Coordinates of N, CA, C and O in Angstrom, one line a residue:
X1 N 16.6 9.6 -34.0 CA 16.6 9.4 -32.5 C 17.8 10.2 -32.0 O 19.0 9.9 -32.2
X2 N 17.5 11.4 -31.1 CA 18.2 12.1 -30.2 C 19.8 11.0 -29.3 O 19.6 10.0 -28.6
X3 N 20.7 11.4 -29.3 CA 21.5 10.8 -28.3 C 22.1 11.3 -27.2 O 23.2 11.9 -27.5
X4 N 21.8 11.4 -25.9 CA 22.6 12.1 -24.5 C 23.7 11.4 -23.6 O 23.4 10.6 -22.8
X5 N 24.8 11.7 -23.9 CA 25.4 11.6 -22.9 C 26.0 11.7 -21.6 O 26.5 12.8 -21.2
X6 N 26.0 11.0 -21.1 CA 26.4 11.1 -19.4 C 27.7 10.1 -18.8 O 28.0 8.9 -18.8
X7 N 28.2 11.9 -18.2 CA 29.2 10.9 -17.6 C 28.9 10.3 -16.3 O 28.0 10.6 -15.5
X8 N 30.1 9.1 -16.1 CA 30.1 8.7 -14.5 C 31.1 8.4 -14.1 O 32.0 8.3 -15.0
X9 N 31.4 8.1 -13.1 CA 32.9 7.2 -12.9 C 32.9 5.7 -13.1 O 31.8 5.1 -12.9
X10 N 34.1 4.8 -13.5 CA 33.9 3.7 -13.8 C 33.6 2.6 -12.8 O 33.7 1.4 -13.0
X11 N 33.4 3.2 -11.6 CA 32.8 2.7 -10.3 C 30.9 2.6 -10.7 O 30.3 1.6 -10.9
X12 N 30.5 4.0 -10.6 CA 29.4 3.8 -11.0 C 29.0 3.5 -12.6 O 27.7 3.5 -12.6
X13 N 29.4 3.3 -13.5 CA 29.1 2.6 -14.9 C 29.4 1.0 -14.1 O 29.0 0.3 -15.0
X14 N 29.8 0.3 -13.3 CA 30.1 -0.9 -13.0 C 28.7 -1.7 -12.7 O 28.1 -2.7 -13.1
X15 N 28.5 -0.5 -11.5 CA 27.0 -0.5 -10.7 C 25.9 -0.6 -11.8 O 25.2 -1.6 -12.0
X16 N 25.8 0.4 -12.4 CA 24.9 0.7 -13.6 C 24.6 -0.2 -14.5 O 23.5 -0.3 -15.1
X17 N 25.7 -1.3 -14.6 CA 25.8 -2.2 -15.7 C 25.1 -3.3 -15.2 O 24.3 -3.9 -15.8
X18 N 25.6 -3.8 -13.5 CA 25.3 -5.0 -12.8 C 23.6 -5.4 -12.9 O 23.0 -6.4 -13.3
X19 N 23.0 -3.6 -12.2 CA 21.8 -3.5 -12.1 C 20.5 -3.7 -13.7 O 19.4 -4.0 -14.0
X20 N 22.1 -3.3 -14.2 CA 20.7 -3.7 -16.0 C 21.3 -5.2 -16.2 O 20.3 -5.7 -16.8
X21 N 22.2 -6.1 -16.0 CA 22.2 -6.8 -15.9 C 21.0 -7.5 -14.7 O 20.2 -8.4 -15.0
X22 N 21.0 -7.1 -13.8 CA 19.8 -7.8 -12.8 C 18.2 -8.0 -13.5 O 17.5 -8.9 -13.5
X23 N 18.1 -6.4 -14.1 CA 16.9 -6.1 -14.3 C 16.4 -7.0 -15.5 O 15.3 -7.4 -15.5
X24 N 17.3 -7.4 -16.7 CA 17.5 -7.8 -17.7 C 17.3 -7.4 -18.9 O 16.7 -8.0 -19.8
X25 N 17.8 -6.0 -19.1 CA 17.6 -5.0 -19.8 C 18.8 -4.5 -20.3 O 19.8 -5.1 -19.8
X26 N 19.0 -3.4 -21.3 CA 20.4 -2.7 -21.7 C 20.4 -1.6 -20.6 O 19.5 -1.2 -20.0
X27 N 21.7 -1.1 -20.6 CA 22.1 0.0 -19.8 C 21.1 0.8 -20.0 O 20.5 1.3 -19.0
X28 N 20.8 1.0 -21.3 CA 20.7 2.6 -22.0 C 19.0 2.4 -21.5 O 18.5 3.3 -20.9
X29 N 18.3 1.5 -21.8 CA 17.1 1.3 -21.2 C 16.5 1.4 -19.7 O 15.4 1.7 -19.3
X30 N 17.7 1.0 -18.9 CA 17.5 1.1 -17.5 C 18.0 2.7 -17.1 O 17.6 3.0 -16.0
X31 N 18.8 3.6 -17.7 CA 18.8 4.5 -17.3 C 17.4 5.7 -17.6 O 16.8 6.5 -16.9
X32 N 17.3 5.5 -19.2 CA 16.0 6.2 -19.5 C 14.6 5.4 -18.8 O 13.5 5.9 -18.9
X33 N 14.6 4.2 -18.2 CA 13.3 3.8 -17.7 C 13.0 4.0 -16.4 O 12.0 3.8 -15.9
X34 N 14.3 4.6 -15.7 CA 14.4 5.1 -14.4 C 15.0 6.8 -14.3 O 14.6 7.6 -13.5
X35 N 15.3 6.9 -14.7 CA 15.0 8.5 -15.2 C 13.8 9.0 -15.6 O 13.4 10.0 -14.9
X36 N 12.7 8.4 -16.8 CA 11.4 8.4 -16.6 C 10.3 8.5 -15.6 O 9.5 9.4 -15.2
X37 N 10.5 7.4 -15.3 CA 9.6 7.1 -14.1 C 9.8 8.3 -12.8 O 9.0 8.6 -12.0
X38 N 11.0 8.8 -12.9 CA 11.6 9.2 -11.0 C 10.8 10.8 -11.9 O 9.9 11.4 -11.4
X39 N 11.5 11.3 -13.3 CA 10.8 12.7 -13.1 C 9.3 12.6 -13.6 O 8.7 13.6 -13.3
X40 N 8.5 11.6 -14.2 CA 7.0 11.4 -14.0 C 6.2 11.6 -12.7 O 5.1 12.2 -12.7
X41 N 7.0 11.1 -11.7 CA 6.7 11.1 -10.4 C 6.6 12.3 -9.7 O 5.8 12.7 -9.0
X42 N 8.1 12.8 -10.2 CA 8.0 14.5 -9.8 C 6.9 15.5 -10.0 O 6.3 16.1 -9.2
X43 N 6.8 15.4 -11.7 CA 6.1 16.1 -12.5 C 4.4 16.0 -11.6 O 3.7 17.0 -11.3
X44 N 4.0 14.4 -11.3 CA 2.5 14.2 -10.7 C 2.7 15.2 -9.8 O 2.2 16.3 -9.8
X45 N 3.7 14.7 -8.6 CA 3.3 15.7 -7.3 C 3.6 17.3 -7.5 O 3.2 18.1 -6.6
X46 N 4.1 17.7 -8.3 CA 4.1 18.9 -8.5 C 2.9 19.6 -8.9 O 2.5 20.7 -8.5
X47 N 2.0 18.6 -9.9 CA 0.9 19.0 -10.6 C -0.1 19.1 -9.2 O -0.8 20.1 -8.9
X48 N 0.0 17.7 -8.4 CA -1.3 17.8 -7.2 C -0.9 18.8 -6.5 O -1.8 18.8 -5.6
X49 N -0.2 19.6 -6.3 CA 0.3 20.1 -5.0 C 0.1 21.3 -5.8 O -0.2 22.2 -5.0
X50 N 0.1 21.7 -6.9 CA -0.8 23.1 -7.6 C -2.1 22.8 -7.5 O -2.8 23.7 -7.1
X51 N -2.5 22.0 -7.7 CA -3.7 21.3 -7.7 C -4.7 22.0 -6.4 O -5.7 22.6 -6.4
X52 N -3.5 21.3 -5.2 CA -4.0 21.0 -3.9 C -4.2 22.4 -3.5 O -5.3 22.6 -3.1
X53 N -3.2 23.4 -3.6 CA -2.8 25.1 -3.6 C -4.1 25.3 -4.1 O -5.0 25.6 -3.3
X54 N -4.4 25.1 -5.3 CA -6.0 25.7 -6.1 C -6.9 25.7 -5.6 O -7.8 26.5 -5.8
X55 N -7.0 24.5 -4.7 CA -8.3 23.6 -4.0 C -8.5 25.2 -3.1 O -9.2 26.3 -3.4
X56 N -7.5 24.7 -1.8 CA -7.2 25.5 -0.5 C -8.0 27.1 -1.0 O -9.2 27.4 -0.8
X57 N -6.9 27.9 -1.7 CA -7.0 29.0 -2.7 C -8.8 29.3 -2.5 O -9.5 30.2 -1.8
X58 N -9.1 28.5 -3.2 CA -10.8 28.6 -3.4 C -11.9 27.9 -2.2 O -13.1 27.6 -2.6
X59 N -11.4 27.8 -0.9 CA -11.9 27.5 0.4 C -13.0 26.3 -0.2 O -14.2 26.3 0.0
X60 N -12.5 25.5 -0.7 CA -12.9 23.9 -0.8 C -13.1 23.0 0.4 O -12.3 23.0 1.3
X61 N -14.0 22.4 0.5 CA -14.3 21.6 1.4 C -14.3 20.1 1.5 O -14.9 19.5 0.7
X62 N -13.6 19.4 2.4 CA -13.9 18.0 2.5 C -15.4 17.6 3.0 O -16.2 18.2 3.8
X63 N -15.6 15.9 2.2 CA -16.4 15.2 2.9 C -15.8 13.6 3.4 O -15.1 12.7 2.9
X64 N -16.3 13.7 4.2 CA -16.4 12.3 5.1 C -16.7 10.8 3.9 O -17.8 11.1 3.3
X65 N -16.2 9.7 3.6 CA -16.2 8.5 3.1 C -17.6 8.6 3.6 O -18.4 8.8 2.7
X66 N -18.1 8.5 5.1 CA -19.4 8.1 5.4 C -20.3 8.9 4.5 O -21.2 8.3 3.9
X67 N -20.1 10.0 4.4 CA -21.1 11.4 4.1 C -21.7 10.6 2.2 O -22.9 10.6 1.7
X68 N -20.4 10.3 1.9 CA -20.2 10.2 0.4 C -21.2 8.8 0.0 O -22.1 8.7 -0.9
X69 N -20.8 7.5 1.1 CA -21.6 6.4 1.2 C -23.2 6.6 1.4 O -24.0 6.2 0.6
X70 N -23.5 7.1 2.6 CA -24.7 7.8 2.4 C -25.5 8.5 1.5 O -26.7 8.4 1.5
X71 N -24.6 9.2 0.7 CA -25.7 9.6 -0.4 C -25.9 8.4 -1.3 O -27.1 8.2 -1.8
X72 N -25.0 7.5 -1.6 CA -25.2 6.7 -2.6 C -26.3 5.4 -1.7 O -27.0 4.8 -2.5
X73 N -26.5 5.0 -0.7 CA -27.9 4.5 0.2 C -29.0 5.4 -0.1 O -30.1 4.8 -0.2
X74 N -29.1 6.6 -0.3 CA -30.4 7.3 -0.4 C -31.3 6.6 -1.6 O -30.7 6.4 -2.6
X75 N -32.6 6.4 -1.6 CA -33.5 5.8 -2.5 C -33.5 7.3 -3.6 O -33.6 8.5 -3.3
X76 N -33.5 6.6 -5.0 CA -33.4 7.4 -5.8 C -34.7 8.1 -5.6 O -35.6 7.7 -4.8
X77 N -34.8 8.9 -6.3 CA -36.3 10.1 -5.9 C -37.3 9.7 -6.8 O -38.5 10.0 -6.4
X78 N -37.2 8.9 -8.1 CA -38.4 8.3 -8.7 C -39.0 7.2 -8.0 O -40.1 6.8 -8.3
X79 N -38.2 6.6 -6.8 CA -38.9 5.4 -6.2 C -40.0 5.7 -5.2 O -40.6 4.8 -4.7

């Protein structure tokens, strides 16, 4: 297992401690499970927003919720 350290001031290691104290967790857990999560988050919107760029890029079109509902009311074509 890899080990990273970080520094802080002992103002924020106080903070840091209270909050994994709240959470009910170890330090070391609340920083990697909140460091996780915050660049996961990044990582998504970064991906949709290439994503979204790709869409645009290739003159993609929206449809309407209604548009979308309606086809699923149409009687299937064997009926």
């Amino acid at each position: 297992m890899a080990i990273i350290s970080v520094r802080v001031s002992d103002a924020e290691k106080a903070w840091l401690q209270q909050m994994a104290i709240f959470h009910g967790i170890s330090l070391s857990d609340l920083i990697k499970q909140y460091s996780m999560d915050q660049l996961e988050d990044e990582y998504d919107a970064r991906v949709l927003d290439q994503a979204y760029q790709a869409w645009l890029k290739d003159d993609k079109q929206t449809v309407t919720m209604q548009d979308v509902l309606a086809d699923f009311d149409k009687p299937a074509e064997d009926e």
